[in-house]
Amino acid sequence: MNRRSRRPSSPPPPRPLAGTRLAEALIAGWQPLQRLDADGFAVLRSRGITRRAHSIVALEPPTGTAELAAALDRVESLVTSVGESPVHRVLEGIPPSQLETLLAERGDEAVGASEILELPLSGTLPRPHPSAVISTGALDEDWFEAAWRLAPRDGEQARGTMHDILAGTPAIQVRIPAGDGTDAAVGRAALVSAGRETLVVMNMIAVDPAQRRRGLGRAVSTTLLALAAVQGARRALLEVEVDNTP
């Protein structure tokens, strides 16, 4: 008698994140120090450090042109009332489609552009880099020191603010030693919940300029992906600046 068995099928890949779920995942992966929700927008404040954590993000704004314009007036007044200029972070796929046009008509200029990459964590993933120093959970101070050395920010309060932002979300943190007592590359994957799903938002991937062209950025990225899969994440998000160069 011939016996047959059916191999267990792999779970289908998750549907791409879009709209409010995508926006909320990105916000959670780079946690602002303060957040105020109003009129379908999230007003993020982090002492002016990084557009990702200090901007206005549309979540579920009004769709009518007049209602949208009135909502923008109210939301922007929350920012101008403290002496700051409003900065909007516009994510593709979040209605209404006329938001960018309305912002341009109000005199806003586009500054910078980025692309959101979604990477499924399925199949056979590369093994972590053999020299990688790995920490998971709360912000690792040694990792932060390496990250600040490789990717500092300008501003009197920048260091403390970056520390507080990075401490806001549990994360996988990876650094690759250079062999001289310093670190050649670092990276981070914030662990985020999107409904019943766990995913990671990758950021702070930086390589010492003297160590570039050695594949260390890729080594950090693949190590983060492999560790994220072990933590139960089914996908990773990576926001890449369009003008970013290796």
Tab-separated table of C-alpha atoms in Angstrom, residues 24-119:
chain	number	residue	atom	x	y	z
A	24	GLU	CA	0.825	53.854	13.221
A	25	ALA	CA	3.539	51.212	12.788
A	26	LEU	CA	6.041	53.809	11.584
A	27	ILE	CA	5.185	56.147	14.457
A	28	ALA	CA	5.568	53.328	16.983
A	29	GLY	CA	8.940	52.384	15.497
A	30	TRP	CA	10.312	55.903	16.062
A	31	GLN	CA	8.388	56.897	19.161
A	32	PRO	CA	7.845	60.658	19.607
A	33	LEU	CA	8.169	62.160	23.056
A	34	GLN	CA	4.682	63.660	22.856
A	35	ARG	CA	1.647	62.949	20.714
A	36	LEU	CA	-1.660	64.761	20.366
A	37	ASP	CA	-4.441	63.454	18.111
A	38	ALA	CA	-6.823	66.006	16.620
A	39	ASP	CA	-9.112	66.105	13.587
A	40	GLY	CA	-7.722	62.876	12.179
A	41	PHE	CA	-4.084	63.997	12.471
A	42	ALA	CA	-1.327	63.009	14.894
A	43	VAL	CA	0.779	65.941	16.089
A	44	LEU	CA	4.171	64.547	17.077
A	45	ARG	CA	6.617	66.563	19.170
A	46	SER	CA	10.200	65.703	20.094
A	47	ARG	CA	12.026	68.984	20.746
A	48	GLY	CA	12.443	69.534	17.021
A	49	ILE	CA	14.651	66.468	16.528
A	50	THR	CA	13.991	64.457	13.316
A	51	ARG	CA	10.977	64.911	11.056
A	52	ARG	CA	9.805	61.395	11.877
A	53	ALA	CA	9.278	62.302	15.532
A	54	HIS	CA	8.463	66.006	15.176
A	55	SER	CA	5.804	66.526	12.541
A	56	ILE	CA	2.111	66.322	11.702
A	57	VAL	CA	0.946	63.000	10.249
A	58	ALA	CA	-2.422	62.439	8.587
A	59	LEU	CA	-4.199	59.344	9.893
A	60	GLU	CA	-7.913	59.676	9.095
A	61	PRO	CA	-8.432	63.337	8.182
A	62	PRO	CA	-11.635	64.749	6.685
A	63	THR	CA	-12.080	64.004	2.984
A	64	GLY	CA	-14.012	67.097	1.955
A	65	THR	CA	-11.848	69.981	0.788
A	66	ALA	CA	-13.443	72.606	3.028
A	67	GLU	CA	-13.463	70.300	6.062
A	68	LEU	CA	-9.837	69.317	5.406
A	69	ALA	CA	-8.738	72.947	5.169
A	70	ALA	CA	-10.490	73.754	8.460
A	71	ALA	CA	-8.878	70.727	10.134
A	72	LEU	CA	-5.442	71.811	8.917
A	73	ASP	CA	-6.011	75.284	10.366
A	74	ARG	CA	-6.854	73.823	13.763
A	75	VAL	CA	-4.032	71.297	13.808
A	76	GLU	CA	-1.392	73.728	12.604
A	77	SER	CA	-2.497	76.257	15.239
A	78	LEU	CA	-1.381	73.747	17.888
A	79	VAL	CA	2.136	74.034	16.479
A	80	THR	CA	2.257	77.764	15.738
A	81	SER	CA	0.935	78.535	19.238
A	82	VAL	CA	4.294	77.409	20.652
A	83	GLY	CA	6.282	79.429	18.130
A	84	GLU	CA	7.097	76.649	15.665
A	85	SER	CA	6.446	76.223	11.944
A	86	PRO	CA	4.244	73.251	11.012
A	87	VAL	CA	5.976	70.358	9.249
A	88	HIS	CA	3.820	67.672	7.627
A	89	ARG	CA	4.936	64.127	7.014
A	90	VAL	CA	2.863	62.863	4.100
A	91	LEU	CA	2.631	59.096	3.683
A	92	GLU	CA	1.432	57.550	0.448
A	93	GLY	CA	-1.837	55.661	0.516
A	94	ILE	CA	-3.504	57.721	3.229
A	95	PRO	CA	-6.500	59.674	1.936
A	96	PRO	CA	-7.523	62.253	1.037
A	97	SER	CA	-5.623	62.529	-2.221
A	98	GLN	CA	-5.939	66.331	-2.243
A	99	LEU	CA	-3.881	66.732	0.940
A	100	GLU	CA	-0.582	67.387	-0.839
A	101	THR	CA	-2.252	69.772	-3.296
A	102	LEU	CA	-3.884	71.695	-0.454
A	103	LEU	CA	-0.590	71.921	1.450
A	104	ALA	CA	1.141	73.283	-1.663
A	105	GLU	CA	-1.597	75.878	-2.117
A	106	ARG	CA	-1.046	76.972	1.480
A	107	GLY	CA	2.646	77.620	0.725
A	108	ASP	CA	4.223	74.433	2.049
A	109	GLU	CA	7.313	73.215	0.204
A	110	ALA	CA	8.326	69.577	-0.151
A	111	VAL	CA	11.517	68.899	1.835
A	112	GLY	CA	13.072	65.473	1.422
A	113	ALA	CA	11.463	62.304	0.135
A	114	SER	CA	11.555	58.739	1.341
A	115	GLU	CA	10.382	55.301	0.298
A	116	ILE	CA	8.868	52.684	2.615
A	117	LEU	CA	10.208	49.186	1.941
A	118	GLU	CA	8.308	46.187	3.292
A	119	LEU	CA	10.322	43.000	3.670
